[in-house]
Amino acid sequence: MSNTVHILDHPLIHHKLAILRDERTGTREFRAVTSEIAALMCYEATRDMPTREVEVKTPLGIAHCKTLAGKKVAIVPILRAGLGMVDGMLSMLPSAKVGHIGLYRDPDTFAPVEYYCKMPPDISEREAIIIDPMLATGGSASAAAQFLKGYGCRHIRMMNILAAPEGIERMQREHPDVDIYVAAVDERLNEHGYIVPGLGDAGDRIFGTK
Ligand code: PRP
Ligand code: URA
């Protein structure tokens, strides 16, 4: 099995991604646009979710409608930067539960270091969508997917705004069952493990810490 990489090629996403990439974009706008992109990506990444037919009584008659029928959703941001995508996701999936995984990259080895985890109690029953703006070496994404599998999750999707080919390859090797949704795949990683041309440090730009 090999996971599917969905590149969400949409004019609105392209336009907003150009704003995120721009070094002149300040914290306030960066945060708002990150959330808007997350909402647009959520719309695209939930296209295949199952529905069931229902009849709804309108003021004028009976309408044949569809409502979501599959597993309930858990949104799982990787702290910190993943937090910037939570509100956008919840604007589309307001009933979703949110689990948090705290990971930071060791600056020398790029290995993910875990510092926090709190999941909804029924996480194993839910369709989990991991969110993080950046998929660089793939260390954090792979650790998060492993974590969720440890909790019994069997249906996991990964959503990133930007990815490097290295991160996608790692996820394909280590988690071939996890589909990936990205707005763009960039050229490469630099010697510091940053995506080039990328958008810089997503956490610092969302929270204004640099
Ligand atoms: C960033 C980003 C990802 C990770 C990606 O987080 O938000 O979680 O790096 O890199 P990887 O694919 O090589 O693991 P960072 O570790 O900078 O922490 P932060 O969100 O707290 O800033
Ligand atoms: N984390 C970031 O925030 N940016 C990158 O380019 C790589 C990892």
Short mmCIF file of C-alpha atoms and ligand atoms in Angstrom, two decimals:
data_model
loop_
_atom_site.label_atom_id
_atom_site.label_comp_id
_atom_site.label_asym_id
_atom_site.label_seq_id
_atom_site.Cartn_x
_atom_site.Cartn_y
_atom_site.Cartn_z
CA MET A 1 0.00 0.00 0.00
CA SER A 2 1.21 3.52 -0.72
CA ASN A 3 -0.46 6.61 0.63
CA THR A 4 -2.05 9.10 -1.70
CA VAL A 5 -0.69 12.62 -1.80
CA HIS A 6 -3.45 15.09 -2.62
CA ILE A 7 -2.12 18.43 -3.81
CA LEU A 8 -4.96 20.88 -3.31
CA ASP A 9 -4.66 22.90 -6.47
CA HIS A 10 -7.18 25.71 -6.00
CA PRO A 11 -6.87 29.41 -6.94
CA LEU A 12 -7.93 30.62 -3.48
CA ILE A 13 -5.37 28.38 -1.79
CA HIS A 14 -2.63 29.54 -4.21
CA HIS A 15 -3.48 33.18 -3.55
CA LYS A 16 -3.44 32.79 0.23
CA LEU A 17 -0.27 30.69 0.18
CA ALA A 18 1.51 33.53 -1.66
CA ILE A 19 0.59 35.79 1.27
CA LEU A 20 2.01 33.30 3.80
CA ARG A 21 5.25 32.91 1.87
CA ASP A 22 5.84 36.66 1.67
CA GLU A 23 8.43 37.72 4.25
CA ARG A 24 6.62 41.06 4.65
CA THR A 25 3.43 39.41 5.98
CA GLY A 26 3.08 40.26 9.67
CA THR A 27 1.88 38.03 12.51
CA ARG A 28 -1.74 39.15 12.51
CA GLU A 29 -2.26 38.53 8.79
CA PHE A 30 -0.18 35.34 8.83
CA ARG A 31 -2.37 33.90 11.59
CA ALA A 32 -5.62 34.86 9.84
CA VAL A 33 -4.54 33.48 6.47
CA THR A 34 -3.25 30.23 7.99
CA SER A 35 -6.70 29.69 9.44
CA GLU A 36 -8.40 30.53 6.13
CA ILE A 37 -6.19 28.07 4.23
CA ALA A 38 -6.97 25.38 6.80
CA ALA A 39 -10.71 25.90 6.20
CA LEU A 40 -10.29 25.66 2.42
CA MET A 41 -8.10 22.58 2.74
CA CYS A 42 -10.60 20.98 5.10
CA TYR A 43 -13.32 21.46 2.50
CA GLU A 44 -11.20 19.64 -0.11
CA ALA A 45 -9.86 16.95 2.22
CA THR A 46 -13.32 15.85 3.34
CA ARG A 47 -14.68 15.36 -0.19
CA ASP A 48 -14.79 11.57 0.13
CA MET A 49 -16.49 11.44 3.52
CA PRO A 50 -19.53 9.16 3.45
CA THR A 51 -23.04 10.59 3.58
CA ARG A 52 -26.48 9.14 4.07
CA GLU A 53 -29.79 10.14 2.57
CA VAL A 54 -32.23 11.89 4.89
CA GLU A 55 -35.59 13.52 4.40
CA VAL A 56 -35.97 17.02 5.81
CA LYS A 57 -39.27 18.76 6.23
CA THR A 58 -38.93 22.32 4.95
CA PRO A 59 -41.63 24.98 5.40
CA LEU A 60 -42.85 24.02 1.88
CA GLY A 61 -42.34 20.27 1.57
CA ILE A 62 -39.95 17.34 1.89
CA ALA A 63 -36.35 17.73 0.69
CA HIS A 64 -34.11 14.74 0.02
CA CYS A 65 -30.80 15.67 1.63
CA LYS A 66 -27.49 14.12 2.62
CA THR A 67 -25.78 14.33 5.99
CA LEU A 68 -22.38 13.09 7.13
CA ALA A 69 -22.59 9.42 8.02
CA GLY A 70 -19.06 8.18 8.67
CA LYS A 71 -16.93 8.13 11.76
CA LYS A 72 -16.81 11.22 13.91
CA VAL A 73 -13.77 13.39 13.38
CA ALA A 74 -10.89 14.29 15.68
CA ILE A 75 -8.63 17.14 14.66
CA VAL A 76 -5.12 16.64 15.99
CA PRO A 77 -2.83 19.68 15.79
CA ILE A 78 0.90 19.20 16.32
CA LEU A 79 1.91 21.97 18.75
CA ARG A 80 2.72 24.70 18.35
CA ALA A 81 2.24 25.60 14.72
CA GLY A 82 -0.67 23.20 14.16
CA LEU A 83 -2.73 25.34 16.54
CA GLY A 84 -2.85 27.99 13.83
CA MET A 85 -5.00 25.68 11.69
CA VAL A 86 -7.49 24.59 14.39
CA ASP A 87 -10.04 27.40 14.10
CA GLY A 88 -10.19 27.08 10.33
CA MET A 89 -10.81 23.34 10.63
CA LEU A 90 -13.47 23.85 13.30
CA SER A 91 -15.24 26.42 11.13
CA MET A 92 -15.90 23.53 8.71
CA LEU A 93 -16.25 20.69 11.27
CA PRO A 94 -17.73 22.39 14.33
CA SER A 95 -18.58 19.13 16.11
CA ALA A 96 -15.08 17.67 15.85
CA LYS A 97 -13.13 16.95 19.02
CA VAL A 98 -9.56 18.22 19.26
CA GLY A 99 -6.58 16.19 20.49
CA HIS A 100 -3.20 17.85 21.02
CA ILE A 101 0.28 16.44 20.46
CA GLY A 102 3.20 18.59 21.63
CA LEU A 103 6.36 17.96 19.63
CA TYR A 104 9.34 20.13 18.86
CA ARG A 105 12.29 19.39 16.61
CA ASP A 106 15.70 19.01 18.19
CA PRO A 107 17.62 21.78 16.37
CA ASP A 108 20.69 19.57 15.80
CA THR A 109 19.25 16.15 14.99
CA PHE A 110 15.78 17.32 13.75
CA ALA A 111 14.36 14.40 15.78
CA PRO A 112 10.91 15.11 17.27
CA VAL A 113 10.81 15.54 21.05
CA GLU A 114 7.44 14.94 22.71
CA TYR A 115 6.31 17.20 25.54
CA TYR A 116 2.51 16.96 25.65
CA CYS A 117 -0.35 14.72 24.61
CA LYS A 118 -4.07 14.88 25.37
CA MET A 119 -6.60 13.00 23.25
CA PRO A 120 -10.40 12.70 23.34
CA PRO A 121 -11.24 9.45 25.22
CA ASP A 122 -12.90 7.90 22.15
CA ILE A 123 -10.04 8.79 19.78
CA SER A 124 -9.72 5.18 18.53
CA GLU A 125 -13.31 5.40 17.19
CA ARG A 126 -12.70 8.62 15.28
CA GLU A 127 -11.34 9.63 11.90
CA ALA A 128 -8.21 11.56 12.90
CA ILE A 129 -6.92 14.49 10.86
CA ILE A 130 -3.41 15.52 11.93
CA ILE A 131 -2.75 19.18 11.14
CA ASP A 132 0.57 21.00 10.95
CA PRO A 133 1.50 23.75 8.49
CA MET A 134 4.90 22.17 7.71
CA LEU A 135 5.97 18.66 6.66
CA ALA A 136 9.76 18.99 6.47
CA THR A 137 11.86 15.91 7.34
CA GLY A 138 8.61 14.17 8.28
CA GLY A 139 9.88 13.31 11.76
CA SER A 140 7.09 15.14 13.59
CA ALA A 141 4.34 13.88 11.28
CA SER A 142 5.56 10.30 11.50
CA ALA A 143 5.78 10.46 15.30
CA ALA A 144 2.25 11.92 15.50
CA ALA A 145 0.83 9.18 13.26
CA GLN A 146 2.63 6.54 15.36
CA PHE A 147 1.20 8.07 18.47
CA LEU A 148 -2.36 7.92 17.15
CA LYS A 149 -1.89 4.32 16.05
CA GLY A 150 -0.73 3.58 19.60
CA TYR A 151 -4.10 4.91 20.75
CA GLY A 152 -5.84 2.50 18.40
CA CYS A 153 -6.64 4.95 15.57
CA ARG A 154 -7.06 3.16 12.27
CA HIS A 155 -8.22 6.04 10.07
CA ILE A 156 -5.69 8.85 9.94
CA ARG A 157 -5.23 11.70 7.45
CA MET A 158 -2.45 14.26 7.47
CA MET A 159 -2.95 17.86 6.39
CA ASN A 160 -0.03 20.25 5.80
CA ILE A 161 0.12 23.59 4.07
CA LEU A 162 3.66 23.04 2.74
CA ALA A 163 5.67 19.85 2.33
CA ALA A 164 9.19 18.91 1.27
CA PRO A 165 9.72 15.83 -0.90
CA GLU A 166 11.78 14.31 1.95
CA GLY A 167 8.83 14.49 4.37
CA ILE A 168 6.42 12.96 1.90
CA GLU A 169 8.85 10.11 1.16
CA ARG A 170 9.27 9.43 4.87
CA MET A 171 5.51 9.30 5.44
CA GLN A 172 5.16 6.98 2.44
CA ARG A 173 7.79 4.67 3.92
CA GLU A 174 6.65 4.73 7.53
CA HIS A 175 2.88 5.29 7.21
CA PRO A 176 1.71 4.13 3.79
CA ASP A 177 -1.86 4.00 5.11
CA VAL A 178 -2.01 7.75 5.91
CA ASP A 179 -3.21 9.97 3.06
CA ILE A 180 -1.57 13.39 2.85
CA TYR A 181 -3.29 16.64 1.86
CA VAL A 182 -0.97 19.54 0.99
CA ALA A 183 -1.31 22.93 -0.65
CA ALA A 184 2.15 22.72 -2.26
CA VAL A 185 5.27 20.56 -2.38
CA ASP A 186 8.44 22.66 -2.43
CA GLU A 187 11.90 21.95 -3.83
CA ARG A 188 13.98 20.71 -0.91
CA LEU A 189 15.18 21.11 2.66
CA ASN A 190 18.15 23.29 3.53
CA GLU A 191 20.95 22.27 5.91
CA HIS A 192 18.85 23.42 8.89
CA GLY A 193 15.93 21.21 7.89
CA TYR A 194 13.85 24.16 6.65
CA ILE A 195 11.70 23.95 3.55
CA VAL A 196 13.05 25.99 0.61
CA PRO A 197 11.63 28.31 -0.56
CA GLY A 198 8.95 27.58 2.08
CA LEU A 199 7.63 30.31 4.33
CA GLY A 200 10.13 30.29 7.20
CA ASP A 201 9.39 29.07 10.72
CA ALA A 202 5.63 28.60 10.84
CA GLY A 203 5.37 28.58 14.66
CA ASP A 204 7.37 31.78 15.00
CA ARG A 205 5.35 33.50 12.29
CA ILE A 206 1.99 32.47 13.78
CA PHE A 207 2.88 33.41 17.33
CA GLY A 208 5.27 36.30 16.68
CA THR A 209 8.12 34.71 18.59
CA LYS A 210 10.92 35.85 16.30
C1 PRP B 1 7.77 22.68 12.98
C2 PRP B 1 6.50 22.36 12.24
C3 PRP B 1 6.42 20.87 12.33
C4 PRP B 1 7.87 20.47 12.25
C5 PRP B 1 8.16 19.99 10.86
O1 PRP B 1 7.57 22.65 14.32
O2 PRP B 1 5.38 23.00 12.77
O3 PRP B 1 5.83 20.39 13.52
O4 PRP B 1 8.65 21.66 12.53
O5 PRP B 1 9.43 19.52 10.77
P1 PRP B 1 9.77 17.98 10.55
O6 PRP B 1 8.92 17.51 9.44
O7 PRP B 1 11.23 18.01 10.20
O8 PRP B 1 9.52 17.25 11.84
P2 PRP B 1 8.74 23.05 15.35
O9 PRP B 1 9.50 21.83 15.77
O10 PRP B 1 9.55 24.18 14.79
O11 PRP B 1 7.95 23.47 16.63
P3 PRP B 1 6.93 24.70 16.85
O12 PRP B 1 5.67 24.36 16.10
O13 PRP B 1 6.73 24.67 18.32
O14 PRP B 1 7.56 25.96 16.36
N1 URA B 2 9.39 23.91 10.45
C1 URA B 2 9.05 25.13 10.02
O1 URA B 2 8.36 25.89 10.72
N2 URA B 2 9.46 25.53 8.80
C2 URA B 2 10.19 24.73 8.02
O2 URA B 2 10.52 25.15 6.89
C3 URA B 2 10.54 23.46 8.48
C4 URA B 2 10.13 23.07 9.70
#
